[in-house]
């Protein structure tokens, strides 16, 4: 059994929430993942840039936080191909690990929007390290952002935050 430590980055309507597609507020533009074995060793990594089809203009905050442009996404793969390859890479026996629950929500929402068959068990079980961190190092309710948790634990890191692959490694 492997853990798939996954992080996603997504875009939204550049014109504002009221211009979002119904039931599709965020479109995934990056997938980053580290495959971790039972000994907690990273045994493989996978990443993909997704060329957006719905929200093709980057929302200003997304552009600023991620440090990317529309040109950076222009050579990306389509979502269906990217997520299909990602799920094949995950293999058969794995558990997702994320920092927070939004990545699982958005992965499933994007799969539904793009009509990608969801072959996950119901309910989809995963480990939310943000919640587990709060239970172990705080009051069990407060959710700390990833950078603050990394800093609090004294973990050295020189990778840029808010890149799907980097955030997967940090998680």
Tab-separated table of C-alpha atoms in Angstrom:
chain	number	residue	atom	x	y	z
A	1	UNK	CA	0.000	0.000	0.000
A	2	UNK	CA	1.218	3.481	-0.896
A	3	UNK	CA	0.210	6.950	0.199
A	4	UNK	CA	-0.382	9.436	-2.596
A	5	UNK	CA	0.460	12.817	-1.112
A	6	UNK	CA	-1.375	15.108	-3.496
A	7	UNK	CA	-1.711	18.827	-3.976
A	8	UNK	CA	-3.742	20.712	-6.558
A	9	UNK	CA	-3.729	24.290	-7.701
A	10	UNK	CA	-6.740	25.759	-9.429
A	11	UNK	CA	-8.064	28.823	-11.171
A	12	UNK	CA	-11.431	30.534	-10.960
A	13	UNK	CA	-13.386	33.086	-12.932
A	14	UNK	CA	-11.273	36.199	-13.483
A	15	UNK	CA	-14.490	38.254	-13.603
A	16	UNK	CA	-15.681	37.172	-10.162
A	17	UNK	CA	-17.765	34.520	-8.468
A	18	UNK	CA	-21.005	35.568	-10.173
A	19	UNK	CA	-19.477	34.593	-13.536
A	20	UNK	CA	-18.558	31.059	-12.443
A	21	UNK	CA	-20.032	28.002	-14.083
A	22	UNK	CA	-22.762	26.379	-11.977
A	23	UNK	CA	-21.304	23.721	-9.656
A	24	UNK	CA	-17.797	24.399	-11.018
A	25	UNK	CA	-16.182	27.292	-9.122
A	26	UNK	CA	-12.573	26.102	-9.528
A	27	UNK	CA	-10.725	24.538	-12.456
A	28	UNK	CA	-7.623	22.478	-11.680
A	29	UNK	CA	-4.475	23.781	-13.410
A	30	UNK	CA	-1.760	21.805	-11.576
A	31	UNK	CA	-1.523	18.337	-10.061
A	32	UNK	CA	1.501	17.391	-7.977
A	33	UNK	CA	1.948	14.154	-6.063
A	34	UNK	CA	4.520	12.130	-4.178
A	35	UNK	CA	4.104	8.374	-3.838
A	36	UNK	CA	5.135	7.393	-0.306
A	37	UNK	CA	5.586	3.799	0.844
A	38	UNK	CA	4.650	2.330	4.230
A	39	UNK	CA	8.087	3.326	5.586
A	40	UNK	CA	7.224	6.935	4.603
A	41	UNK	CA	9.916	7.065	1.913
A	42	UNK	CA	9.129	8.976	-1.265
A	43	UNK	CA	9.416	6.358	-3.990
A	44	UNK	CA	8.128	8.373	-6.963
A	45	UNK	CA	6.782	11.781	-7.946
A	46	UNK	CA	4.296	12.906	-10.569
A	47	UNK	CA	3.240	16.333	-11.766
A	48	UNK	CA	1.176	17.819	-14.535
A	49	UNK	CA	0.185	21.250	-15.769
A	50	UNK	CA	-3.404	21.404	-16.977
A	51	UNK	CA	-4.444	23.772	-19.754
A	52	UNK	CA	-7.694	25.360	-18.538
A	53	UNK	CA	-10.735	25.064	-20.802
A	54	UNK	CA	-13.320	27.026	-18.803
A	55	UNK	CA	-11.413	29.694	-16.858
A	56	UNK	CA	-8.740	30.430	-19.464
A	57	UNK	CA	-7.831	33.847	-18.066
A	58	UNK	CA	-6.026	33.591	-14.748
A	59	UNK	CA	-7.708	35.300	-11.841
A	60	UNK	CA	-5.347	38.005	-10.496
A	61	UNK	CA	-4.887	36.485	-7.026
A	62	UNK	CA	-4.207	33.049	-8.508
A	63	UNK	CA	-1.664	34.563	-10.913
A	64	UNK	CA	0.070	36.391	-8.064
A	65	UNK	CA	0.098	33.510	-5.556
A	66	UNK	CA	1.204	30.856	-8.055
A	67	UNK	CA	3.562	33.136	-9.971
A	68	UNK	CA	2.348	31.847	-13.343
A	69	UNK	CA	0.803	33.268	-16.503
A	70	UNK	CA	-1.631	32.050	-19.130
A	71	UNK	CA	1.412	31.339	-21.334
A	72	UNK	CA	2.744	28.951	-18.673
A	73	UNK	CA	-0.495	26.962	-18.951
A	74	UNK	CA	-0.750	27.082	-22.756
A	75	UNK	CA	1.348	23.940	-23.242
A	76	UNK	CA	-0.418	22.006	-20.504
A	77	UNK	CA	-2.392	18.860	-21.101
A	78	UNK	CA	-6.176	18.650	-21.052
A	79	UNK	CA	-7.770	17.688	-17.733
A	80	UNK	CA	-9.142	14.328	-18.866
A	81	UNK	CA	-5.750	13.133	-20.137
A	82	UNK	CA	-3.913	14.542	-17.124
A	83	UNK	CA	-6.173	13.080	-14.453
A	84	UNK	CA	-6.398	9.736	-16.253
A	85	UNK	CA	-2.597	9.480	-16.355
A	86	UNK	CA	-2.410	10.579	-12.708
A	87	UNK	CA	-4.861	7.923	-11.516
A	88	UNK	CA	-3.032	5.247	-13.512
A	89	UNK	CA	0.230	6.386	-11.876
A	90	UNK	CA	-1.404	6.075	-8.418
A	91	UNK	CA	-1.798	2.334	-8.971
A	92	UNK	CA	-4.272	0.008	-7.324
A	93	UNK	CA	-3.562	0.099	-3.592
A	94	UNK	CA	-3.203	3.612	-2.187
A	95	UNK	CA	-4.627	6.190	0.183
A	96	UNK	CA	-4.711	9.887	-0.696
A	97	UNK	CA	-3.042	12.293	1.718
A	98	UNK	CA	-3.773	16.025	1.455
A	99	UNK	CA	-3.287	19.241	3.390
A	100	UNK	CA	-6.961	20.063	3.958
A	101	UNK	CA	-10.060	18.625	2.334
A	102	UNK	CA	-10.441	21.002	-0.617
A	103	UNK	CA	-8.136	19.066	-2.957
A	104	UNK	CA	-10.304	15.954	-2.752
A	105	UNK	CA	-13.460	18.041	-3.216
A	106	UNK	CA	-12.070	19.817	-6.276
A	107	UNK	CA	-10.604	16.657	-7.803
A	108	UNK	CA	-14.006	14.987	-7.637
A	109	UNK	CA	-15.836	18.118	-8.828
A	110	UNK	CA	-13.495	18.509	-11.831
A	111	UNK	CA	-13.828	14.807	-12.665
A	112	UNK	CA	-17.612	15.127	-12.615
A	113	UNK	CA	-17.560	18.320	-14.712
A	114	UNK	CA	-15.326	16.702	-17.343
A	115	UNK	CA	-17.258	13.420	-17.168
A	116	UNK	CA	-14.298	11.328	-15.995
A	117	UNK	CA	-15.504	8.075	-14.407
A	118	UNK	CA	-14.857	8.058	-10.683
A	119	UNK	CA	-13.646	4.628	-9.657
A	120	UNK	CA	-13.086	5.527	-6.010
A	121	UNK	CA	-14.632	3.628	-3.149
A	122	UNK	CA	-17.598	5.348	-1.563
A	123	UNK	CA	-17.006	7.138	0.684
A	124	UNK	CA	-13.546	8.112	-0.502
A	125	UNK	CA	-11.258	7.660	2.471
A	126	UNK	CA	-8.198	9.910	2.705
A	127	UNK	CA	-5.902	11.429	5.311
A	128	UNK	CA	-6.240	15.167	5.930
A	129	UNK	CA	-2.836	16.067	7.389
A	130	UNK	CA	-3.952	19.616	8.156
A	131	UNK	CA	-6.643	18.253	10.479
A	132	UNK	CA	-4.301	15.619	11.937
A	133	UNK	CA	-1.679	18.328	12.540
A	134	UNK	CA	-4.257	20.409	14.396
A	135	UNK	CA	-5.269	17.455	16.562
A	136	UNK	CA	-1.653	16.644	17.428
A	137	UNK	CA	-0.106	20.112	17.739
A	138	UNK	CA	-2.972	22.519	18.461
A	139	UNK	CA	-6.542	22.579	19.734
A	140	UNK	CA	-7.962	20.170	17.161
A	141	UNK	CA	-10.056	22.924	15.584
A	142	UNK	CA	-7.660	25.565	14.298
A	143	UNK	CA	-6.339	24.845	10.797
A	144	UNK	CA	-2.814	26.104	10.169
A	145	UNK	CA	-1.568	26.801	6.665
A	146	UNK	CA	1.156	24.539	5.313
A	147	UNK	CA	3.974	27.101	5.480
A	148	UNK	CA	3.225	27.903	9.135
A	149	UNK	CA	3.245	24.208	10.057
A	150	UNK	CA	6.548	23.674	8.209
A	151	UNK	CA	8.057	26.695	9.987
A	152	UNK	CA	6.665	25.605	13.367
A	153	UNK	CA	8.272	22.179	12.977
A	154	UNK	CA	11.611	23.710	11.948
A	155	UNK	CA	11.641	21.879	8.639
A	156	UNK	CA	14.054	23.427	6.174
A	157	UNK	CA	12.692	24.062	2.746
A	158	UNK	CA	13.701	26.243	-0.143
A	159	UNK	CA	10.959	25.363	-2.597
A	160	UNK	CA	8.304	27.878	-3.603
A	161	UNK	CA	4.986	27.389	-1.821
A	162	UNK	CA	1.792	27.234	-3.899
A	163	UNK	CA	3.223	24.996	-6.559
A	164	UNK	CA	1.373	21.681	-6.611
A	165	UNK	CA	4.561	19.580	-6.641
A	166	UNK	CA	6.335	21.613	-3.961
A	167	UNK	CA	3.301	21.610	-1.675
A	168	UNK	CA	2.935	17.835	-2.122
A	169	UNK	CA	6.583	17.426	-1.054
A	170	UNK	CA	6.112	19.744	1.934
A	171	UNK	CA	2.963	17.874	2.986
